Amino acid sequence: MKRLILASSSPRRKELLSMNSIKYEVIPSTIQEVMDPTLSSEELVCSLARQKAEDVWKRHKDAVVLGADTVVVIDETVMGKPEDRSDAVRTLQSLSGKTHTVYTGVCILSEEKECVFSVATEVTFWELSAAEIENYIETGEPFDKAGSYGIQGRGSRLVKRIEGDYYSVVGLPVSRVVRELDSFGISTVSQEDIL
Ligand SMILES: Cc1cn([C@H]2C[C@H](O)[C@@H](COP(=O)(O)OP(=O)(O)OP(=O)(O)O)O2)c(=O)[nH]c1=O
């Protein structure tokens, strides 16, 4: 079987691949992400996922390399990870009581082929009070996450409704990913092979 490299430092992406008994190594990309403002949200996450995957693939051309990127979009404003506490407050205020879209782009590269796609998920937040936002920020959860929240943690209480793939919001649309990986010759292995 070909070797799979996850070009990501995200602990969530690791967990989601491991959950599916996929064997992989982690080599995070070191590129400075370039955001092209002329791209649509779908194109943007695909472009960022490709930049990450290509950066690692250039140094490991024998492998299959997987890169991903997640952003939160509300009223055509793209939100990545917050720069600081006040940025997190502003972001959560703007998401309060509204529906936003979480886009995750995925790029899988090998010498033979490539697969790039994005998944959009609609997330609706409850109306959040200033105190609720402050308390949530105190958990420290927002700082390494697009849109300043983590649906998989304490951020779950902010979410009223979701339409689409939960795992894509967490950072990797894992069911589509494992299906695509099959066509790259990467499949689920037995638990003993992983340990
Ligand atoms: C919306 C949301 C995002 N996130 C995370 C997923 C991603 O890790 C992060 C978005 O940042 P990304 O830039 O997509 O990824 P990353 O910097 O964490 O990792 P890498 O570039 O090395 O792959 O936000 C959650 O964990 N839960 C959520 O509910």
PDB file of C-alpha atoms and ligand atoms in Angstrom:
ATOM      1  CA  MET A   1       0.000   0.000   0.000  1.00  0.00           C
ATOM      2  CA  LYS A   2       1.207   3.559  -0.691  1.00  0.00           C
ATOM      3  CA  ARG A   3       2.346   5.725   2.192  1.00  0.00           C
ATOM      4  CA  LEU A   4      -0.089   8.473   3.248  1.00  0.00           C
ATOM      5  CA  ILE A   5       1.136  11.783   4.634  1.00  0.00           C
ATOM      6  CA  LEU A   6      -1.242  14.139   6.418  1.00  0.00           C
ATOM      7  CA  ALA A   7       0.073  17.633   5.696  1.00  0.00           C
ATOM      8  CA  SER A   8      -1.534  19.112   8.797  1.00  0.00           C
ATOM      9  CA  SER A   9      -0.788  20.135  12.352  1.00  0.00           C
ATOM     10  CA  SER A  10      -4.471  19.975  13.304  1.00  0.00           C
ATOM     11  CA  PRO A  11      -5.118  17.460  16.113  1.00  0.00           C
ATOM     12  CA  ARG A  12      -8.723  17.151  14.871  1.00  0.00           C
ATOM     13  CA  ARG A  13      -7.694  16.053  11.386  1.00  0.00           C
ATOM     14  CA  LYS A  14      -5.437  13.398  12.937  1.00  0.00           C
ATOM     15  CA  GLU A  15      -8.233  12.104  15.162  1.00  0.00           C
ATOM     16  CA  LEU A  16     -10.695  11.876  12.287  1.00  0.00           C
ATOM     17  CA  LEU A  17      -8.317   9.866  10.091  1.00  0.00           C
ATOM     18  CA  SER A  18      -7.369   7.602  13.001  1.00  0.00           C
ATOM     19  CA  MET A  19     -11.049   7.024  13.741  1.00  0.00           C
ATOM     20  CA  ASN A  20     -11.251   5.333  10.334  1.00  0.00           C
ATOM     21  CA  SER A  21      -8.197   3.122  10.963  1.00  0.00           C
ATOM     22  CA  ILE A  22      -6.213   4.820   8.222  1.00  0.00           C
ATOM     23  CA  LYS A  23      -2.432   4.504   8.565  1.00  0.00           C
ATOM     24  CA  TYR A  24      -0.573   7.782   8.007  1.00  0.00           C
ATOM     25  CA  GLU A  25       2.375   9.939   8.981  1.00  0.00           C
ATOM     26  CA  VAL A  26       2.108  13.620   9.874  1.00  0.00           C
ATOM     27  CA  ILE A  27       4.306  16.190   8.133  1.00  0.00           C
ATOM     28  CA  PRO A  28       2.718  19.641   8.522  1.00  0.00           C
ATOM     29  CA  SER A  29       3.296  22.106   5.707  1.00  0.00           C
ATOM     30  CA  THR A  30       5.403  25.141   6.481  1.00  0.00           C
ATOM     31  CA  ILE A  31       4.060  27.457   3.793  1.00  0.00           C
ATOM     32  CA  GLN A  32       2.831  30.964   4.381  1.00  0.00           C
ATOM     33  CA  GLU A  33      -0.790  30.593   3.208  1.00  0.00           C
ATOM     34  CA  VAL A  34      -1.645  32.990   0.376  1.00  0.00           C
ATOM     35  CA  MET A  35      -5.294  34.118   0.306  1.00  0.00           C
ATOM     36  CA  ASP A  36      -6.387  35.308  -3.130  1.00  0.00           C
ATOM     37  CA  PRO A  37      -9.275  37.775  -2.510  1.00  0.00           C
ATOM     38  CA  THR A  38     -10.702  37.212  -6.002  1.00  0.00           C
ATOM     39  CA  LEU A  39     -11.581  33.569  -5.247  1.00  0.00           C
ATOM     40  CA  SER A  40     -14.983  32.330  -4.085  1.00  0.00           C
ATOM     41  CA  SER A  41     -15.090  30.612  -0.665  1.00  0.00           C
ATOM     42  CA  GLU A  42     -15.106  27.163  -2.308  1.00  0.00           C
ATOM     43  CA  GLU A  43     -12.137  28.084  -4.505  1.00  0.00           C
ATOM     44  CA  LEU A  44     -10.298  29.656  -1.567  1.00  0.00           C
ATOM     45  CA  VAL A  45     -10.399  26.552   0.676  1.00  0.00           C
ATOM     46  CA  CYS A  46      -9.423  24.349  -2.286  1.00  0.00           C
ATOM     47  CA  SER A  47      -6.513  26.661  -3.092  1.00  0.00           C
ATOM     48  CA  LEU A  48      -5.298  26.690   0.540  1.00  0.00           C
ATOM     49  CA  ALA A  49      -5.656  22.885   0.830  1.00  0.00           C
ATOM     50  CA  ARG A  50      -3.666  22.529  -2.392  1.00  0.00           C
ATOM     51  CA  GLN A  51      -0.916  24.893  -1.191  1.00  0.00           C
ATOM     52  CA  LYS A  52      -0.488  22.775   1.976  1.00  0.00           C
ATOM     53  CA  ALA A  53      -0.543  19.434   0.127  1.00  0.00           C
ATOM     54  CA  GLU A  54       1.825  20.609  -2.641  1.00  0.00           C
ATOM     55  CA  ASP A  55       4.322  22.020  -0.152  1.00  0.00           C
ATOM     56  CA  VAL A  56       4.746  18.579   1.446  1.00  0.00           C
ATOM     57  CA  TRP A  57       4.352  16.534  -1.757  1.00  0.00           C
ATOM     58  CA  LYS A  58       7.256  18.411  -3.399  1.00  0.00           C
ATOM     59  CA  ARG A  59       9.528  16.830  -0.753  1.00  0.00           C
ATOM     60  CA  HIS A  60       7.837  13.376  -0.708  1.00  0.00           C
ATOM     61  CA  LYS A  61       6.833  12.551  -4.272  1.00  0.00           C
ATOM     62  CA  ASP A  62       6.604   8.822  -3.560  1.00  0.00           C
ATOM     63  CA  ALA A  63       3.704   9.380  -1.149  1.00  0.00           C
ATOM     64  CA  VAL A  64       0.026  10.293  -1.254  1.00  0.00           C
ATOM     65  CA  VAL A  65      -0.344  13.658   0.499  1.00  0.00           C
ATOM     66  CA  LEU A  66      -3.519  15.056   2.055  1.00  0.00           C
ATOM     67  CA  GLY A  67      -3.991  18.759   2.853  1.00  0.00           C
ATOM     68  CA  ALA A  68      -7.114  20.533   4.125  1.00  0.00           C
ATOM     69  CA  ASP A  69      -8.344  23.974   5.061  1.00  0.00           C
ATOM     70  CA  THR A  70     -11.413  25.202   6.935  1.00  0.00           C
ATOM     71  CA  VAL A  71     -12.945  28.693   6.983  1.00  0.00           C
ATOM     72  CA  VAL A  72     -16.167  30.182   8.345  1.00  0.00           C
ATOM     73  CA  VAL A  73     -18.096  32.559   6.085  1.00  0.00           C
ATOM     74  CA  ILE A  74     -20.869  34.924   7.141  1.00  0.00           C
ATOM     75  CA  ASP A  75     -22.323  37.688   4.957  1.00  0.00           C
ATOM     76  CA  GLU A  76     -19.471  37.122   2.483  1.00  0.00           C
ATOM     77  CA  THR A  77     -16.850  37.756   5.178  1.00  0.00           C
ATOM     78  CA  VAL A  78     -14.279  34.975   5.491  1.00  0.00           C
ATOM     79  CA  MET A  79     -13.156  34.157   9.023  1.00  0.00           C
ATOM     80  CA  GLY A  80     -10.099  32.113   9.801  1.00  0.00           C
ATOM     81  CA  LYS A  81      -8.598  31.718  13.256  1.00  0.00           C
ATOM     82  CA  PRO A  82      -8.909  34.797  15.512  1.00  0.00           C
ATOM     83  CA  GLU A  83      -5.873  37.045  15.784  1.00  0.00           C
ATOM     84  CA  ASP A  84      -6.538  37.815  19.438  1.00  0.00           C
ATOM     85  CA  ARG A  85      -9.224  37.910  22.104  1.00  0.00           C
ATOM     86  CA  SER A  86     -11.052  40.962  20.759  1.00  0.00           C
ATOM     87  CA  ASP A  87     -11.091  39.431  17.288  1.00  0.00           C
ATOM     88  CA  ALA A  88     -12.693  36.300  18.802  1.00  0.00           C
ATOM     89  CA  VAL A  89     -15.319  38.462  20.570  1.00  0.00           C
ATOM     90  CA  ARG A  90     -16.153  40.284  17.314  1.00  0.00           C
ATOM     91  CA  THR A  91     -16.371  37.018  15.392  1.00  0.00           C
ATOM     92  CA  LEU A  92     -18.694  35.350  17.911  1.00  0.00           C
ATOM     93  CA  GLN A  93     -20.863  38.499  18.050  1.00  0.00           C
ATOM     94  CA  SER A  94     -21.232  38.393  14.280  1.00  0.00           C
ATOM     95  CA  LEU A  95     -22.180  34.684  14.329  1.00  0.00           C
ATOM     96  CA  SER A  96     -24.734  35.131  17.153  1.00  0.00           C
ATOM     97  CA  GLY A  97     -28.333  34.320  16.205  1.00  0.00           C
ATOM     98  CA  LYS A  98     -27.439  33.734  12.551  1.00  0.00           C
ATOM     99  CA  THR A  99     -26.615  31.010  10.057  1.00  0.00           C
ATOM    100  CA  HIS A 100     -23.081  30.821   8.632  1.00  0.00           C
ATOM    101  CA  THR A 101     -21.346  28.442   6.262  1.00  0.00           C
ATOM    102  CA  VAL A 102     -18.296  26.365   7.122  1.00  0.00           C
ATOM    103  CA  TYR A 103     -16.221  25.436   4.057  1.00  0.00           C
ATOM    104  CA  THR A 104     -13.587  22.739   4.196  1.00  0.00           C
ATOM    105  CA  GLY A 105     -11.335  22.195   1.190  1.00  0.00           C
ATOM    106  CA  VAL A 106      -9.415  18.968   0.682  1.00  0.00           C
ATOM    107  CA  CYS A 107      -6.544  18.225  -1.671  1.00  0.00           C
ATOM    108  CA  ILE A 108      -5.130  14.721  -2.162  1.00  0.00           C
ATOM    109  CA  LEU A 109      -2.018  14.469  -4.360  1.00  0.00           C
ATOM    110  CA  SER A 110       0.062  11.611  -5.690  1.00  0.00           C
ATOM    111  CA  GLU A 111       2.406  11.188  -8.642  1.00  0.00           C
ATOM    112  CA  GLU A 112      -0.434   9.623 -10.666  1.00  0.00           C
ATOM    113  CA  LYS A 113      -3.416  11.760  -9.793  1.00  0.00           C
ATOM    114  CA  GLU A 114      -4.999  14.495  -7.749  1.00  0.00           C
ATOM    115  CA  CYS A 115      -8.368  15.069  -6.133  1.00  0.00           C
ATOM    116  CA  VAL A 116      -9.549  18.471  -4.905  1.00  0.00           C
ATOM    117  CA  PHE A 117     -12.988  19.205  -3.494  1.00  0.00           C
ATOM    118  CA  SER A 118     -14.796  21.361  -0.964  1.00  0.00           C
ATOM    119  CA  VAL A 119     -17.706  20.686   1.363  1.00  0.00           C
ATOM    120  CA  ALA A 120     -20.096  23.365   2.654  1.00  0.00           C
ATOM    121  CA  THR A 121     -22.025  22.979   5.915  1.00  0.00           C
ATOM    122  CA  GLU A 122     -24.629  25.385   7.289  1.00  0.00           C
ATOM    123  CA  VAL A 123     -24.382  26.114  11.025  1.00  0.00           C
ATOM    124  CA  THR A 124     -26.924  28.193  12.978  1.00  0.00           C
ATOM    125  CA  PHE A 125     -25.964  29.751  16.319  1.00  0.00           C
ATOM    126  CA  TRP A 126     -28.254  30.577  19.212  1.00  0.00           C
ATOM    127  CA  GLU A 127     -28.502  34.234  20.173  1.00  0.00           C
ATOM    128  CA  LEU A 128     -25.428  34.696  22.425  1.00  0.00           C
ATOM    129  CA  SER A 129     -25.240  37.115  25.367  1.00  0.00           C
ATOM    130  CA  ALA A 130     -22.054  39.116  26.033  1.00  0.00           C
ATOM    131  CA  ALA A 131     -21.513  37.004  29.175  1.00  0.00           C
ATOM    132  CA  GLU A 132     -21.878  33.768  27.236  1.00  0.00           C
ATOM    133  CA  ILE A 133     -19.293  34.946  24.693  1.00  0.00           C
ATOM    134  CA  GLU A 134     -16.896  35.998  27.479  1.00  0.00           C
ATOM    135  CA  ASN A 135     -17.318  32.681  29.300  1.00  0.00           C
ATOM    136  CA  TYR A 136     -16.722  30.732  26.131  1.00  0.00           C
ATOM    137  CA  ILE A 137     -13.568  32.672  25.276  1.00  0.00           C
ATOM    138  CA  GLU A 138     -12.294  31.952  28.812  1.00  0.00           C
ATOM    139  CA  THR A 139     -12.185  28.236  27.898  1.00  0.00           C
ATOM    140  CA  GLY A 140      -9.365  29.065  25.444  1.00  0.00           C
ATOM    141  CA  GLU A 141     -11.104  26.962  22.799  1.00  0.00           C
ATOM    142  CA  PRO A 142     -11.559  29.676  20.131  1.00  0.00           C
ATOM    143  CA  PHE A 143      -7.906  30.490  19.506  1.00  0.00           C
ATOM    144  CA  ASP A 144      -6.815  27.724  17.147  1.00  0.00           C
ATOM    145  CA  LYS A 145     -10.131  27.406  15.322  1.00  0.00           C
ATOM    146  CA  ALA A 146     -11.704  29.006  12.272  1.00  0.00           C
ATOM    147  CA  GLY A 147     -14.661  31.183  13.290  1.00  0.00           C
ATOM    148  CA  SER A 148     -13.436  31.195  16.924  1.00  0.00           C
ATOM    149  CA  TYR A 149     -15.390  28.113  18.002  1.00  0.00           C
ATOM    150  CA  GLY A 150     -15.147  24.344  18.157  1.00  0.00           C
ATOM    151  CA  ILE A 151     -18.402  22.498  17.573  1.00  0.00           C
ATOM    152  CA  GLN A 152     -16.807  19.358  19.016  1.00  0.00           C
ATOM    153  CA  GLY A 153     -16.099  20.968  22.419  1.00  0.00           C
ATOM    154  CA  ARG A 154     -17.689  23.558  24.664  1.00  0.00           C
ATOM    155  CA  GLY A 155     -18.626  25.376  21.467  1.00  0.00           C
ATOM    156  CA  SER A 156     -21.329  22.752  21.032  1.00  0.00           C
ATOM    157  CA  ARG A 157     -23.598  24.838  23.292  1.00  0.00           C
ATOM    158  CA  LEU A 158     -23.452  27.732  20.829  1.00  0.00           C
ATOM    159  CA  VAL A 159     -24.895  25.647  17.997  1.00  0.00           C
ATOM    160  CA  LYS A 160     -28.661  25.470  17.493  1.00  0.00           C
ATOM    161  CA  ARG A 161     -28.696  23.607  14.193  1.00  0.00           C
ATOM    162  CA  ILE A 162     -26.396  22.112  11.603  1.00  0.00           C
ATOM    163  CA  GLU A 163     -27.168  21.072   8.054  1.00  0.00           C
ATOM    164  CA  GLY A 164     -24.516  18.960   6.377  1.00  0.00           C
ATOM    165  CA  ASP A 165     -21.396  17.092   7.428  1.00  0.00           C
ATOM    166  CA  TYR A 166     -20.508  17.550  11.122  1.00  0.00           C
ATOM    167  CA  TYR A 167     -16.976  16.216  10.548  1.00  0.00           C
ATOM    168  CA  SER A 168     -16.338  18.794   7.848  1.00  0.00           C
ATOM    169  CA  VAL A 169     -17.001  21.527  10.439  1.00  0.00           C
ATOM    170  CA  VAL A 170     -14.453  19.852  12.749  1.00  0.00           C
ATOM    171  CA  GLY A 171     -11.900  20.119   9.900  1.00  0.00           C
ATOM    172  CA  LEU A 172     -12.156  17.068   7.636  1.00  0.00           C
ATOM    173  CA  PRO A 173     -15.141  15.622   5.705  1.00  0.00           C
ATOM    174  CA  VAL A 174     -13.882  12.218   6.636  1.00  0.00           C
ATOM    175  CA  SER A 175     -16.428   9.961   4.906  1.00  0.00           C
ATOM    176  CA  ARG A 176     -15.727  11.539   1.490  1.00  0.00           C
ATOM    177  CA  VAL A 177     -11.990  11.586   2.245  1.00  0.00           C
ATOM    178  CA  VAL A 178     -11.742   7.861   3.034  1.00  0.00           C
ATOM    179  CA  ARG A 179     -13.734   7.038  -0.118  1.00  0.00           C
ATOM    180  CA  GLU A 180     -11.409   9.178  -2.258  1.00  0.00           C
ATOM    181  CA  LEU A 181      -8.339   7.663  -0.544  1.00  0.00           C
ATOM    182  CA  ASP A 182      -9.517   4.218  -1.668  1.00  0.00           C
ATOM    183  CA  SER A 183      -8.970   5.307  -5.260  1.00  0.00           C
ATOM    184  CA  PHE A 184      -5.379   6.300  -4.359  1.00  0.00           C
ATOM    185  CA  GLY A 185      -4.789   2.785  -3.043  1.00  0.00           C
ATOM    186  CA  ILE A 186      -5.025   3.851   0.600  1.00  0.00           C
ATOM    187  CA  SER A 187      -7.498   1.844   2.631  1.00  0.00           C
ATOM    188  CA  THR A 188      -8.497   1.036   6.141  1.00  0.00           C
ATOM    189  CA  VAL A 189      -6.098  -1.340   7.867  1.00  0.00           C
ATOM    190  CA  SER A 190      -6.587  -3.584  10.877  1.00  0.00           C
ATOM    191  CA  GLN A 191      -6.060  -2.002  14.294  1.00  0.00           C
ATOM    192  CA  GLU A 192      -2.920  -4.115  14.905  1.00  0.00           C
ATOM    193  CA  ASP A 193      -1.281  -2.640  11.797  1.00  0.00           C
ATOM    194  CA  ILE A 194      -1.764   0.852  13.160  1.00  0.00           C
ATOM    195  CA  LEU A 195      -0.319   0.163  16.610  1.00  0.00           C
TER     196      LEU A 195
HETATM  197  C1  LIG B   1     -15.446  25.677  12.815  1.00  0.00           C
HETATM  198  C2  LIG B   1     -14.445  24.757  13.477  1.00  0.00           C
HETATM  199  C3  LIG B   1     -13.111  24.755  13.120  1.00  0.00           C
HETATM  200  N1  LIG B   1     -12.218  23.917  13.726  1.00  0.00           N
HETATM  201  C4  LIG B   1     -10.787  23.904  13.364  1.00  0.00           C
HETATM  202  C5  LIG B   1     -10.420  22.934  12.228  1.00  0.00           C
HETATM  203  C6  LIG B   1      -9.054  23.437  11.799  1.00  0.00           C
HETATM  204  O1  LIG B   1      -8.051  22.771  12.584  1.00  0.00           O
HETATM  205  C7  LIG B   1      -9.093  24.930  12.167  1.00  0.00           C
HETATM  206  C8  LIG B   1      -9.047  25.798  10.931  1.00  0.00           C
HETATM  207  O2  LIG B   1      -7.716  26.072  10.607  1.00  0.00           O
HETATM  208  P1  LIG B   1      -6.963  25.511   9.325  1.00  0.00           P
HETATM  209  O3  LIG B   1      -6.066  26.609   8.840  1.00  0.00           O
HETATM  210  O4  LIG B   1      -7.925  24.901   8.372  1.00  0.00           O
HETATM  211  O5  LIG B   1      -6.079  24.314   9.892  1.00  0.00           O
HETATM  212  P2  LIG B   1      -4.963  24.276  11.007  1.00  0.00           P
HETATM  213  O6  LIG B   1      -4.088  25.498  10.959  1.00  0.00           O
HETATM  214  O7  LIG B   1      -5.603  23.953  12.338  1.00  0.00           O
HETATM  215  O8  LIG B   1      -4.119  23.003  10.586  1.00  0.00           O
HETATM  216  P3  LIG B   1      -3.246  22.773   9.235  1.00  0.00           P
HETATM  217  O9  LIG B   1      -3.268  24.030   8.408  1.00  0.00           O
HETATM  218  O10 LIG B   1      -1.866  22.439   9.725  1.00  0.00           O
HETATM  219  O11 LIG B   1      -3.941  21.614   8.576  1.00  0.00           O
HETATM  220  O12 LIG B   1     -10.326  25.154  12.869  1.00  0.00           O
HETATM  221  C9  LIG B   1     -12.631  23.045  14.727  1.00  0.00           C
HETATM  222  O13 LIG B   1     -11.819  22.288  15.276  1.00  0.00           O
HETATM  223  N2  LIG B   1     -13.969  23.024  15.069  1.00  0.00           N
HETATM  224  C10 LIG B   1     -14.890  23.841  14.510  1.00  0.00           C
HETATM  225  O14 LIG B   1     -16.094  23.765  14.886  1.00  0.00           O
END
